[in-house]
PDB file of C-alpha atoms in Angstrom:
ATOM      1  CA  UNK C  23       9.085  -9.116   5.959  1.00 45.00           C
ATOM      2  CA  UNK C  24       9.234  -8.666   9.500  1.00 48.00           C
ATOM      3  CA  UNK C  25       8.334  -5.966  11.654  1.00 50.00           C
ATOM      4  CA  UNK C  26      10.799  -3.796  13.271  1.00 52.00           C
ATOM      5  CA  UNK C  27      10.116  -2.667  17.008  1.00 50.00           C
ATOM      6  CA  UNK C  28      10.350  -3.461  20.284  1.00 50.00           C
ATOM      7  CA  UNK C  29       8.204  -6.743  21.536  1.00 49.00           C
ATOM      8  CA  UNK C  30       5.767  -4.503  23.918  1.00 55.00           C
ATOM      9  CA  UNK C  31       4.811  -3.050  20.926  1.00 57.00           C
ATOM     10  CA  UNK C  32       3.203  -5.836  18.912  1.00 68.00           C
ATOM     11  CA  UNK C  33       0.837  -4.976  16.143  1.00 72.00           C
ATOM     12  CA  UNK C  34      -1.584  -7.206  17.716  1.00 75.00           C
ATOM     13  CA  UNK C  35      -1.942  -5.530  20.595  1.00 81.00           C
ATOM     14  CA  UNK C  36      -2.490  -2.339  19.344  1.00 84.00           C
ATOM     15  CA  UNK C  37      -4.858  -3.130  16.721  1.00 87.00           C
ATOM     16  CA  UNK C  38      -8.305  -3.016  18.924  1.00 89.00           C
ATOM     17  CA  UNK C  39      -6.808   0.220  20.111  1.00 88.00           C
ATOM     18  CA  UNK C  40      -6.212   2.093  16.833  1.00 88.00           C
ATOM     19  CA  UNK C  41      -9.113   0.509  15.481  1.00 90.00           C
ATOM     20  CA  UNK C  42     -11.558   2.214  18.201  1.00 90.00           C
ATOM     21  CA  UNK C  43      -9.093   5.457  17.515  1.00 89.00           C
ATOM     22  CA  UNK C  44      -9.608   5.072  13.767  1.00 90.00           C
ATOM     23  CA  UNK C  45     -13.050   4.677  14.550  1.00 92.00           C
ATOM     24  CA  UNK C  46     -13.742   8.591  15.591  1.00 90.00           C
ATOM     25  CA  UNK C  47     -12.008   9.588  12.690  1.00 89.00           C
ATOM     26  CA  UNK C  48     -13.792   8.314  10.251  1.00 90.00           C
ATOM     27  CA  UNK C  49     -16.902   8.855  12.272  1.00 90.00           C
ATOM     28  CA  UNK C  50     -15.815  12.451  12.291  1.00 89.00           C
ATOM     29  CA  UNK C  51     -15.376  12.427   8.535  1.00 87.00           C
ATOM     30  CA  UNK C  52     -18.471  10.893   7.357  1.00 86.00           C
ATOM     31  CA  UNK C  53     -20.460  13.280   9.530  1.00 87.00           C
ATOM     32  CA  UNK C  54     -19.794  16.209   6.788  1.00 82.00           C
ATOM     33  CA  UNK C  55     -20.755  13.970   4.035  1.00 82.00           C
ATOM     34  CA  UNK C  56     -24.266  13.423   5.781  1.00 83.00           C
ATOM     35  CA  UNK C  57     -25.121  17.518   5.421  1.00 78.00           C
ATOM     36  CA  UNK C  58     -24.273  17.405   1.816  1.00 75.00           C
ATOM     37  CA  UNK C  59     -27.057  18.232  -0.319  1.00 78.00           C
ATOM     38  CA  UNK C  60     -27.369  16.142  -2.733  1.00 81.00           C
ATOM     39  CA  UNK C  61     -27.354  13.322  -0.134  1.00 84.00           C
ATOM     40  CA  UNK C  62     -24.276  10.993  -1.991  1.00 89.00           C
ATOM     41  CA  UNK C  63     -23.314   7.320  -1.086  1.00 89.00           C
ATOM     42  CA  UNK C  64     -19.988   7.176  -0.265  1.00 89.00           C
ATOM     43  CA  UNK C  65     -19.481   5.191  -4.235  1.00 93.00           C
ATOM     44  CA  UNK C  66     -21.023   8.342  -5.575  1.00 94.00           C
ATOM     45  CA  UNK C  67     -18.633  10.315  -3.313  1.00 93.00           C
ATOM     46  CA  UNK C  68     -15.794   8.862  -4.440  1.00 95.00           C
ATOM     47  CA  UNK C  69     -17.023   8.459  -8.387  1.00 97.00           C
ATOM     48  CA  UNK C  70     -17.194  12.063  -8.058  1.00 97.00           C
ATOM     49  CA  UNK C  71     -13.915  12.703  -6.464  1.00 97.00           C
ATOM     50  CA  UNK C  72     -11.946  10.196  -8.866  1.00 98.00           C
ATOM     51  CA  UNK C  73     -13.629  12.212 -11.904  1.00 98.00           C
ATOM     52  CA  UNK C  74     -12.685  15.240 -10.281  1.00 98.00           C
ATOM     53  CA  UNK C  75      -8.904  13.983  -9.928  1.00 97.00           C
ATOM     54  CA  UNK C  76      -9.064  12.721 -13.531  1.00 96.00           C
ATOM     55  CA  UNK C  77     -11.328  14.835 -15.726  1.00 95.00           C
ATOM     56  CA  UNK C  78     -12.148  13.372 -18.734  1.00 94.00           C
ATOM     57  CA  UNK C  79     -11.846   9.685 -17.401  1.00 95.00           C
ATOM     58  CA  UNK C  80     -13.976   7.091 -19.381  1.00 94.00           C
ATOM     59  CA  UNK C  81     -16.050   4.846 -17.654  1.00 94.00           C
ATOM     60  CA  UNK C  82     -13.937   1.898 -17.785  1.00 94.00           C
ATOM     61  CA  UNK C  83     -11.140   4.040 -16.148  1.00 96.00           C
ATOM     62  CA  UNK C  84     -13.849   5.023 -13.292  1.00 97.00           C
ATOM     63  CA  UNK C  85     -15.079   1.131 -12.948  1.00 97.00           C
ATOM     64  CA  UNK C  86     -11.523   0.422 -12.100  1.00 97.00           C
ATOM     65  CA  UNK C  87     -10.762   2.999 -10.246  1.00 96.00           C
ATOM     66  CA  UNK C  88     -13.774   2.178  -7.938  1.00 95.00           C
ATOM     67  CA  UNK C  89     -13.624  -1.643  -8.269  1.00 95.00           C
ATOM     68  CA  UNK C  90     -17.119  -2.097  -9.726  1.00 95.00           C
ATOM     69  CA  UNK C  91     -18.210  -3.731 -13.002  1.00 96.00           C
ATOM     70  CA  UNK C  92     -19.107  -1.239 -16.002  1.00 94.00           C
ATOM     71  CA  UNK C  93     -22.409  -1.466 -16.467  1.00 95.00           C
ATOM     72  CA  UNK C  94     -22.701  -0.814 -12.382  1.00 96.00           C
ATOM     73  CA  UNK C  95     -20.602   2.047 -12.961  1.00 96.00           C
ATOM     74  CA  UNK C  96     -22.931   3.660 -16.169  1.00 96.00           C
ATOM     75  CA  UNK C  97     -25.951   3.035 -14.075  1.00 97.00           C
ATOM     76  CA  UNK C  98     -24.053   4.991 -11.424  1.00 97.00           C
ATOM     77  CA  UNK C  99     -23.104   7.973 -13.778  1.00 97.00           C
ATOM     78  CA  UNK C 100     -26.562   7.828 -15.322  1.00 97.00           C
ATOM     79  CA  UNK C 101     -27.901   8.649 -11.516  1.00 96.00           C
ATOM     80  CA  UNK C 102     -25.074  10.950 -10.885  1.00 97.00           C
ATOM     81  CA  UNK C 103     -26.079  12.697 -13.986  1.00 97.00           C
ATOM     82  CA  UNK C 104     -29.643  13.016 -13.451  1.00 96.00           C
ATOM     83  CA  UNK C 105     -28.726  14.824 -10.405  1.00 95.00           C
ATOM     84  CA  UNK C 106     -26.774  17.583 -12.371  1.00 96.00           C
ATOM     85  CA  UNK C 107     -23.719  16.118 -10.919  1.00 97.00           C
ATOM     86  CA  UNK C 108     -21.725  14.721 -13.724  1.00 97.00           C
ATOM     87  CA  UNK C 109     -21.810  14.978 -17.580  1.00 97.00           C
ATOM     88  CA  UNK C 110     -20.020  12.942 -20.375  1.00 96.00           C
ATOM     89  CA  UNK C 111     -18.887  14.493 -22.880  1.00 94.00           C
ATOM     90  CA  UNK C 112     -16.731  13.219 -26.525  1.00 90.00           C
ATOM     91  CA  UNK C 113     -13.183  12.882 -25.755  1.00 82.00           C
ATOM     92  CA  UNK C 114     -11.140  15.735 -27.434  1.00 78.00           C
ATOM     93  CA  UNK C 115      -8.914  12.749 -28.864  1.00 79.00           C
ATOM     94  CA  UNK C 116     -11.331  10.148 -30.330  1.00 78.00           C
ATOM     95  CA  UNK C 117     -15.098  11.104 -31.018  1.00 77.00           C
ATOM     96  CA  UNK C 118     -16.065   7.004 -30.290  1.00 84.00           C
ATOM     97  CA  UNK C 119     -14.791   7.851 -26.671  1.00 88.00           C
ATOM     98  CA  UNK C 120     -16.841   9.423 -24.056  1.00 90.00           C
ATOM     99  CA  UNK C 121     -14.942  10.873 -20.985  1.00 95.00           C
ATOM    100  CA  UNK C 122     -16.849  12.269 -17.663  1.00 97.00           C
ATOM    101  CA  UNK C 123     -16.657  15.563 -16.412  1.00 97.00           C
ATOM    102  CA  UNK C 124     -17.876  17.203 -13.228  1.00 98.00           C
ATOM    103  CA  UNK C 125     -20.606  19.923 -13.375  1.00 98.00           C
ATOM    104  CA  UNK C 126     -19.908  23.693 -11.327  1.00 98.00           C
ATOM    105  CA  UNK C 127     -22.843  22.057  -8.716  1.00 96.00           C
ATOM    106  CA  UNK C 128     -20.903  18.897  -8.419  1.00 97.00           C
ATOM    107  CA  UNK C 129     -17.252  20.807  -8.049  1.00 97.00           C
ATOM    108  CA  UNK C 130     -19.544  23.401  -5.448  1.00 95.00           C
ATOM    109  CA  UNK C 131     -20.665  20.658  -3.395  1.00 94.00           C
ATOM    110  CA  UNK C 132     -17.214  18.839  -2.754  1.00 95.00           C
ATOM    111  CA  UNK C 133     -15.111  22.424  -2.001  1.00 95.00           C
ATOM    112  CA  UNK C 134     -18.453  22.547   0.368  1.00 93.00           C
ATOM    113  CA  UNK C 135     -17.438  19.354   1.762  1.00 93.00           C
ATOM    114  CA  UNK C 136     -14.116  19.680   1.965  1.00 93.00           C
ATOM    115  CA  UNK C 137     -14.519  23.111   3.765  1.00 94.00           C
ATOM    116  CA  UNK C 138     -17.252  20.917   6.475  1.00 93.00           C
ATOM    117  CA  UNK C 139     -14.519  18.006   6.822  1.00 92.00           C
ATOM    118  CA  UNK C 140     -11.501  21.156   7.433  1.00 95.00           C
ATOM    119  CA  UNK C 141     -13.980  22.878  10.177  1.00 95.00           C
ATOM    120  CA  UNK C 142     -15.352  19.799  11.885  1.00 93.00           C
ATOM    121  CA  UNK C 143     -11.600  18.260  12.204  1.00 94.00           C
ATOM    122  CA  UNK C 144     -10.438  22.277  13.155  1.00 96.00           C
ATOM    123  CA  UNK C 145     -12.734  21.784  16.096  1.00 95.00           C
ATOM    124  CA  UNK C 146     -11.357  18.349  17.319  1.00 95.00           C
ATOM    125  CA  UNK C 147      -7.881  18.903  17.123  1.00 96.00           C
ATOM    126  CA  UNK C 148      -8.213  22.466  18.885  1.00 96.00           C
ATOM    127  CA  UNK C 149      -9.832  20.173  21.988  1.00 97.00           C
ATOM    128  CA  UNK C 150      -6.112  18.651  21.691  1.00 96.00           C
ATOM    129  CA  UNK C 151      -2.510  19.654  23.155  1.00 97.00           C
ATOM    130  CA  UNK C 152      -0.218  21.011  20.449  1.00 96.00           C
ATOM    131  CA  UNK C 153       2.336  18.177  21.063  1.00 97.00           C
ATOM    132  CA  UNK C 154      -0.730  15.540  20.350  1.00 96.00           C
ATOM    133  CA  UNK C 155      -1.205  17.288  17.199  1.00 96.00           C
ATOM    134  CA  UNK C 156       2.297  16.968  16.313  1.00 96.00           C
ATOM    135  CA  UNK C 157       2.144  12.781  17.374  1.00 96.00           C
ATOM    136  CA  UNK C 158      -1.437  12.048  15.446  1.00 94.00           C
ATOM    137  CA  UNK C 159       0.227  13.945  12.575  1.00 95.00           C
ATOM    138  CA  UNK C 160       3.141  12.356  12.633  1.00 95.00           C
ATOM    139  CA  UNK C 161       0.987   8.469  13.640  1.00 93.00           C
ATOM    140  CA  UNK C 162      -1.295   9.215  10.846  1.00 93.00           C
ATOM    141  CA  UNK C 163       1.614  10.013   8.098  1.00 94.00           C
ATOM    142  CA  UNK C 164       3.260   6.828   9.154  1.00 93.00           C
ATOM    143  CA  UNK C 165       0.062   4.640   9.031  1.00 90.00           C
ATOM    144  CA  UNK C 166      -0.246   6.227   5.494  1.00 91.00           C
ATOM    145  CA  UNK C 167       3.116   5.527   4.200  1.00 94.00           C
ATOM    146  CA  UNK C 168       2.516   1.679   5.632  1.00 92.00           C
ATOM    147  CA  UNK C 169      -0.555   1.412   3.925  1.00 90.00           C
ATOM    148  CA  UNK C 170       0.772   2.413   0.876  1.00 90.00           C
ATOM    149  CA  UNK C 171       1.031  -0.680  -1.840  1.00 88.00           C
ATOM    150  CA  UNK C 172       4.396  -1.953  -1.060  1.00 83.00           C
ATOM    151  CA  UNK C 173       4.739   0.585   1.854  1.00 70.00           C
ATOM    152  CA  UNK C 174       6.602  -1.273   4.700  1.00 60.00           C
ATOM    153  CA  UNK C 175      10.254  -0.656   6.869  1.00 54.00           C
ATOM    154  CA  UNK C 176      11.998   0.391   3.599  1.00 49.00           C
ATOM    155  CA  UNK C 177      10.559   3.916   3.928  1.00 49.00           C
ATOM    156  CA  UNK C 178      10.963   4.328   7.523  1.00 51.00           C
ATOM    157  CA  UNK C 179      14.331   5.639   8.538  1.00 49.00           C
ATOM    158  CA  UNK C 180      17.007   3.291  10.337  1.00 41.00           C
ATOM    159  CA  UNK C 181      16.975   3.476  14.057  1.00 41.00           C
ATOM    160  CA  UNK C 182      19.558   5.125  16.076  1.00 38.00           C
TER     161      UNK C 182
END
């Protein structure tokens, strides 16, 4: 499908651009994962945070969810465990199924970097103008809904 817009403003061109933008973001994000303690890799990270969306997820669910292969994915949760971050557990539905659950230390330590990510991006944006608050808001919602599977023009809204 093509891309509605004017021709000056060709994805092309603005890709180097939003990539070195995109760049301090994520820079700026991944600094509060470094003071976490445990120190996680960002697989761990998100293992955690996918188990934390879906409690009770087996470990197939959590290979596919993080694109790894199963036994990867035990050896992860065996390391994750270890570290009094995760524990499985019988599924209430089926004793032959084992589902993973976060531990109060692993819950503890993502509100803690949640709360890091919330202060460190506080401190940026209040270096910025209201109105380019409003525009990265409004930039980064759009980038979002694009990226989206299937996201393209047929959320946007038609032009005037």
């Amino acid at each position: 499908m093509e891309r509605a817009g004017p021709p000056d403003d060709a994805a092309g061109d603005l890709a180097p651009r939003v990539t070195a933008a995109a760049e301090a973001v994520v820079s700026t994000w991944t600094q509060a994962t470094r003071t976490a303690s445990p120190r996680l890799s960002a697989l761990q990270l998100e293992a955690l945070l996918i188990v934390r969306r879906w409690p009770g997820i087996n470990l197939t669910g959590l290979a596919e969810e993080v694109g790894a292969a199963p036994p990867a994915v035990s050896r992860l949760c065996d390391r994750l465990e270890a570290a009094g971050l995760l524990r499985r557990e019988p599924a209430p539905t089926s004793r032959r199924e084992i589902g993973l659950v976060l531990t109060l230390q692993a819950n503890e330590l993502i509100d803690a970097l949640f709360a890091r990510r919330h202060e460190m991006f506080a401190a940026v944006l209040g270096r910025m103008r209201p109105a380019e608050r409003r525009q990265l808001l409004s930039g980064l919602l759009a980038f979002a809904r694009a990226a989206r599977p299937g996201g393209d023009d047929a959320d946007r809204e038609a032009p005037d």
